[in-house]
Coordinates of C-alpha atoms in Angstrom, one line a residue:
M28 CA 93.1 145.9 9.0
K29 CA 94.9 147.5 6.4
L30 CA 96.9 150.9 7.8
S31 CA 94.8 153.5 5.7
A32 CA 92.0 153.1 8.3
I33 CA 94.3 154.5 11.2
G34 CA 93.8 157.9 10.6
F35 CA 90.2 157.8 10.1
F36 CA 90.7 155.6 13.9
L37 CA 92.3 158.3 15.6
C38 CA 90.3 160.8 14.7
C39 CA 86.9 159.4 15.9
L40 CA 88.2 158.5 19.7
V41 CA 86.1 159.3 22.2
G42 CA 84.2 158.0 25.7
F43 CA 86.3 159.0 29.1
W44 CA 85.7 156.7 32.5
A45 CA 83.6 157.9 34.9
P46 CA 84.7 160.9 38.0
A47 CA 86.7 160.1 40.0
A48 CA 85.7 159.3 43.8
A49 CA 85.2 162.3 45.5
A50 CA 88.4 160.9 48.4
A51 CA 90.6 160.9 45.0
P52 CA 93.4 163.3 45.1
A53 CA 93.0 166.3 43.5
P54 CA 94.1 166.2 39.6
A55 CA 96.8 168.0 37.6
D56 CA 96.2 170.6 35.6
F57 CA 95.6 168.6 32.3
A58 CA 93.9 171.8 30.7
G59 CA 95.5 173.1 27.2
N60 CA 97.0 172.2 23.6
W61 CA 99.6 168.0 23.8
S62 CA 101.0 167.6 20.6
G63 CA 102.4 164.1 19.7
S64 CA 102.6 160.7 18.5
F65 CA 100.7 157.6 18.7
E66 CA 103.2 153.6 18.2
I67 CA 100.5 151.3 16.8
H68 CA 101.6 147.9 18.5
F69 CA 100.1 145.4 16.7
A70 CA 100.1 141.5 17.6
D71 CA 101.5 140.3 14.8
G72 CA 104.6 142.5 15.5
R73 CA 103.6 145.2 13.3
I74 CA 104.1 149.0 13.9
A75 CA 102.5 152.7 13.0
N76 CA 103.2 155.2 13.5
E77 CA 100.6 158.2 12.6
T78 CA 100.3 162.1 14.6
A79 CA 98.5 162.7 17.6
W80 CA 96.7 166.1 19.7
L81 CA 94.6 166.9 22.2
A82 CA 92.1 169.3 23.3
L83 CA 91.9 169.9 26.9
Q84 CA 89.3 172.1 29.0
Q85 CA 89.2 171.6 33.3
V86 CA 87.0 173.4 34.7
G87 CA 88.0 171.4 38.5
S88 CA 88.1 168.3 38.9
T89 CA 86.5 168.6 35.5
V90 CA 88.2 167.9 32.7
S91 CA 86.7 167.7 28.8
G92 CA 87.8 167.8 25.7
T93 CA 88.4 166.4 22.1
V94 CA 91.1 164.0 20.3
G95 CA 93.1 162.9 17.1
P96 CA 95.6 162.4 15.1
K97 CA 95.2 166.5 14.2
A98 CA 93.8 169.6 15.9
E99 CA 91.4 170.3 12.7
Q100 CA 90.5 165.6 13.4
Q101 CA 89.2 165.9 16.4
G102 CA 85.9 163.3 18.1
P103 CA 84.9 164.3 21.4
I104 CA 85.8 162.7 25.2
R105 CA 83.8 162.3 27.7
E106 CA 83.5 160.4 31.9
V107 CA 86.3 161.6 32.6
S108 CA 88.6 160.6 35.5
A109 CA 91.0 162.4 36.3
R110 CA 93.6 160.9 39.4
G111 CA 96.7 163.2 40.8
S112 CA 98.8 162.5 37.6
E113 CA 97.2 160.2 35.6
L114 CA 94.5 160.7 33.1
T115 CA 92.3 156.6 32.3
F116 CA 90.2 157.0 29.3
V117 CA 87.8 155.0 27.1
A118 CA 88.3 155.7 23.6
D119 CA 86.2 153.8 20.1
S120 CA 88.5 153.1 17.7
T121 CA 86.3 150.8 15.4
Q122 CA 82.9 151.0 15.2
G123 CA 82.7 148.1 18.2
K124 CA 85.8 148.4 19.3
M125 CA 87.3 150.9 21.6
L126 CA 91.2 151.7 23.4
K127 CA 91.3 151.8 27.8
F128 CA 93.6 154.7 28.1
V129 CA 96.5 155.6 31.4
L130 CA 97.9 158.0 30.5
K131 CA 100.4 160.7 34.0
R132 CA 101.2 164.0 33.2
E133 CA 105.1 164.8 34.3
G134 CA 106.1 169.1 33.9
E135 CA 104.9 169.4 30.4
S136 CA 104.1 166.1 29.2
L137 CA 101.4 163.9 28.8
S138 CA 102.3 159.9 28.3
G139 CA 101.3 156.0 28.6
E140 CA 99.4 153.6 26.9
A141 CA 96.3 152.0 25.9
T142 CA 95.2 148.5 24.9
G143 CA 92.3 147.6 22.9
D144 CA 91.1 146.5 20.1
I145 CA 91.0 148.3 16.3
G146 CA 88.7 146.1 14.0
D147 CA 90.3 142.9 13.8
D148 CA 93.9 144.0 15.3
H149 CA 94.3 143.9 19.2
V150 CA 97.2 146.6 20.1
R151 CA 99.4 148.4 21.9
V152 CA 99.2 152.1 21.5
V153 CA 102.0 154.5 22.8
L154 CA 100.7 157.6 23.1
K155 CA 103.6 160.1 23.7
T156 CA 102.7 164.5 23.6
K157 CA 103.8 167.2 25.1
R158 CA 102.0 170.9 26.3
A159 CA 101.1 172.1 21.9
D160 CA 103.0 175.7 21.0
G161 CA 100.6 179.2 20.9
A162 CA 100.5 178.7 17.4
A163 CA 99.4 175.0 16.8
A164 CA 97.0 176.4 19.4
Q165 CA 95.0 178.2 17.0
A166 CA 94.2 175.7 14.9
R167 CA 92.2 174.7 17.9
D168 CA 88.3 177.0 16.4
P169 CA 86.7 177.3 19.9
L170 CA 82.7 177.2 18.0
Y171 CA 84.0 173.6 16.7
E172 CA 85.2 172.9 19.4
K173 CA 82.1 174.5 22.2
M174 CA 79.7 172.4 20.0
L175 CA 81.0 169.1 19.5
A176 CA 81.5 169.0 23.7
L177 CA 77.9 170.2 23.6
D178 CA 76.8 167.2 21.4
T179 CA 78.9 165.0 23.6
G180 CA 76.8 166.1 26.9
L181 CA 74.1 166.0 24.8
F182 CA 74.2 162.6 24.1
E183 CA 76.0 161.1 26.8
S184 CA 73.0 161.8 28.7
F185 CA 70.3 160.1 25.5
N186 CA 72.4 157.4 25.8
Q187 CA 71.9 156.6 30.3
C188 CA 68.5 157.2 30.0
A189 CA 66.5 155.1 31.7
D190 CA 68.4 156.5 34.7
P191 CA 66.2 159.2 35.7
A192 CA 68.5 161.6 36.3
Q193 CA 70.8 161.5 33.3
L194 CA 67.2 162.2 31.1
A195 CA 66.5 165.4 33.5
K196 CA 70.1 165.9 32.3
H197 CA 69.1 165.1 28.9
A198 CA 65.2 167.6 29.4
A199 CA 67.1 169.7 30.5
M200 CA 69.4 171.2 26.9
F201 CA 66.2 171.5 24.6
A202 CA 64.4 174.5 24.6
K203 CA 60.7 174.4 25.8
D204 CA 59.8 174.8 22.3
V205 CA 62.1 173.1 20.4
E206 CA 61.1 172.0 17.1
F207 CA 62.1 168.0 16.9
Y208 CA 61.3 167.3 12.0
H209 CA 62.1 163.5 12.2
D210 CA 62.2 162.3 8.3
L211 CA 59.6 158.9 9.1
G212 CA 58.3 159.9 12.2
G213 CA 56.6 163.5 11.3
V214 CA 57.2 167.2 13.8
E215 CA 57.5 166.6 17.6
W216 CA 56.4 170.0 19.3
G217 CA 57.7 171.4 22.7
A218 CA 60.3 169.8 25.2
D219 CA 57.8 167.6 26.7
A220 CA 56.4 165.7 23.8
V221 CA 60.4 164.9 22.5
I222 CA 61.3 164.1 26.0
D223 CA 58.6 161.7 26.1
S224 CA 59.0 160.3 22.5
T225 CA 63.3 160.3 24.0
R226 CA 61.6 157.7 27.0
K227 CA 59.2 155.1 24.6
N228 CA 61.2 154.9 22.9
V229 CA 65.0 155.0 23.2
C230 CA 65.0 154.3 26.9
G231 CA 67.7 151.3 27.3
K232 CA 66.5 150.2 23.4
F233 CA 69.2 151.5 21.4
H234 CA 72.4 154.2 22.0
R235 CA 73.9 156.9 19.4
E236 CA 77.6 157.3 17.8
L237 CA 78.6 159.6 16.3
D238 CA 79.8 160.0 13.0
A239 CA 83.6 162.5 14.8
A240 CA 84.4 163.1 11.6
T241 CA 80.8 164.5 10.0
F242 CA 81.4 167.4 12.7
R243 CA 81.0 170.4 11.6
A244 CA 79.5 173.8 13.3
Y245 CA 78.5 177.1 11.7
P246 CA 77.6 180.1 14.1
I247 CA 74.9 182.2 13.8
P248 CA 75.1 185.6 14.8
G249 CA 73.0 187.5 17.3
F250 CA 71.7 183.9 18.4
G251 CA 73.8 181.0 18.2
A252 CA 74.8 178.4 16.6
M253 CA 73.9 175.4 14.4
T254 CA 76.2 171.8 13.8
T255 CA 75.8 169.2 11.5
G256 CA 77.0 165.7 10.8
T257 CA 76.4 162.6 10.6
H258 CA 75.2 159.6 13.1
R259 CA 74.7 155.3 13.9
F260 CA 71.9 154.0 15.8
C261 CA 73.5 151.2 17.3
H262 CA 70.7 148.1 19.7
T263 CA 73.6 146.5 21.4
P264 CA 77.1 147.6 22.4
T265 CA 79.0 146.4 18.9
T266 CA 75.6 146.5 16.6
C267 CA 74.8 149.9 14.5
E268 CA 71.8 149.3 12.5
G269 CA 71.1 153.0 11.3
V270 CA 73.0 155.3 10.0
G271 CA 71.2 158.9 9.7
E272 CA 72.4 162.9 9.1
F273 CA 70.4 166.0 11.9
T274 CA 71.3 169.2 12.2
M275 CA 70.3 171.1 15.4
V276 CA 70.3 175.3 16.1
W277 CA 71.5 175.6 19.4
K278 CA 70.5 179.6 21.0
Q279 CA 72.9 180.0 23.2
T280 CA 71.5 182.7 26.6
G281 CA 74.4 183.9 29.2
E282 CA 76.6 180.5 29.7
T283 CA 74.0 177.8 29.0
W284 CA 73.1 176.5 25.2
Q285 CA 69.5 174.6 24.7
V286 CA 68.9 172.6 21.2
T287 CA 65.9 174.6 19.4
R288 CA 65.7 172.9 16.2
V289 CA 66.2 169.8 15.5
L290 CA 66.4 168.3 11.5
S291 CA 67.1 164.1 11.5
F292 CA 67.4 162.9 7.7
A293 CA 67.8 160.5 5.3
H294 CA 67.8 157.8 7.6
R295 CA 69.4 154.1 5.8
A296 CA 70.0 150.7 7.1
T297 CA 74.4 150.2 8.2
A298 CA 75.8 147.8 5.6
D299 CA 74.8 145.0 7.4
G300 CA 71.7 145.5 9.8
E301 CA 68.4 146.9 9.2
Q302 CA 66.9 150.6 9.6
G303 CA 67.6 152.7 12.3
R304 CA 65.3 155.7 14.6
A305 CA 66.2 157.5 17.2
H306 CA 62.8 158.8 17.3

């Protein structure tokens, strides 16, 4: 794999393992911005060096956030496991490939290693970061960070919707009067119709992956925000046949955010796959 692809991989990192059991030790404080380096060791002896940036939030034992090479190039994280000073997560690298990280906090450092694959290469990645200073932390856009976390939550439950509890969690993120516009399937009116379509056409059949480098968030003053981006639809863990564009309108009511409008369009086949359809 060409080293120029490394930067793309780093801005698309996603995925954290499931929460730790109740008996696990209380997690350390991982919240904040962490800046440092990725040192990528290839099986043939090559070493590639990239910058690293993690933006983590924490409420009690729940950790969330984003990760990538720079503050302005981030991908979402999910399914956190935080136990004591240890933080573990899975990150998608290139399509169908992933890395497994084990990090440890020591003082103001958060460091560790990952093993897995980037493209056709098996790699070991060494991550070394320290808390970023105040000036660097300001580079993060709070709205972008918030909306990326919401998108992650929405589609984490979407991807697990064969589980009734996850489908209910997914449904709760839509306003009752949501409108869903699809360039292949037409219009669906109301959350009940949208969720029924998801249950019939999605659950247990395929999952959605966000192209994190395309994700954008824009404020809607007095209402909420809208998000745009590109996503892929994958029928197996390693095969994503379809790709499309999306726009979502989110309404904020107090601390609650819900989707009120969805536009899903420009559906097309990937280079090696057939056309994907979310609903």
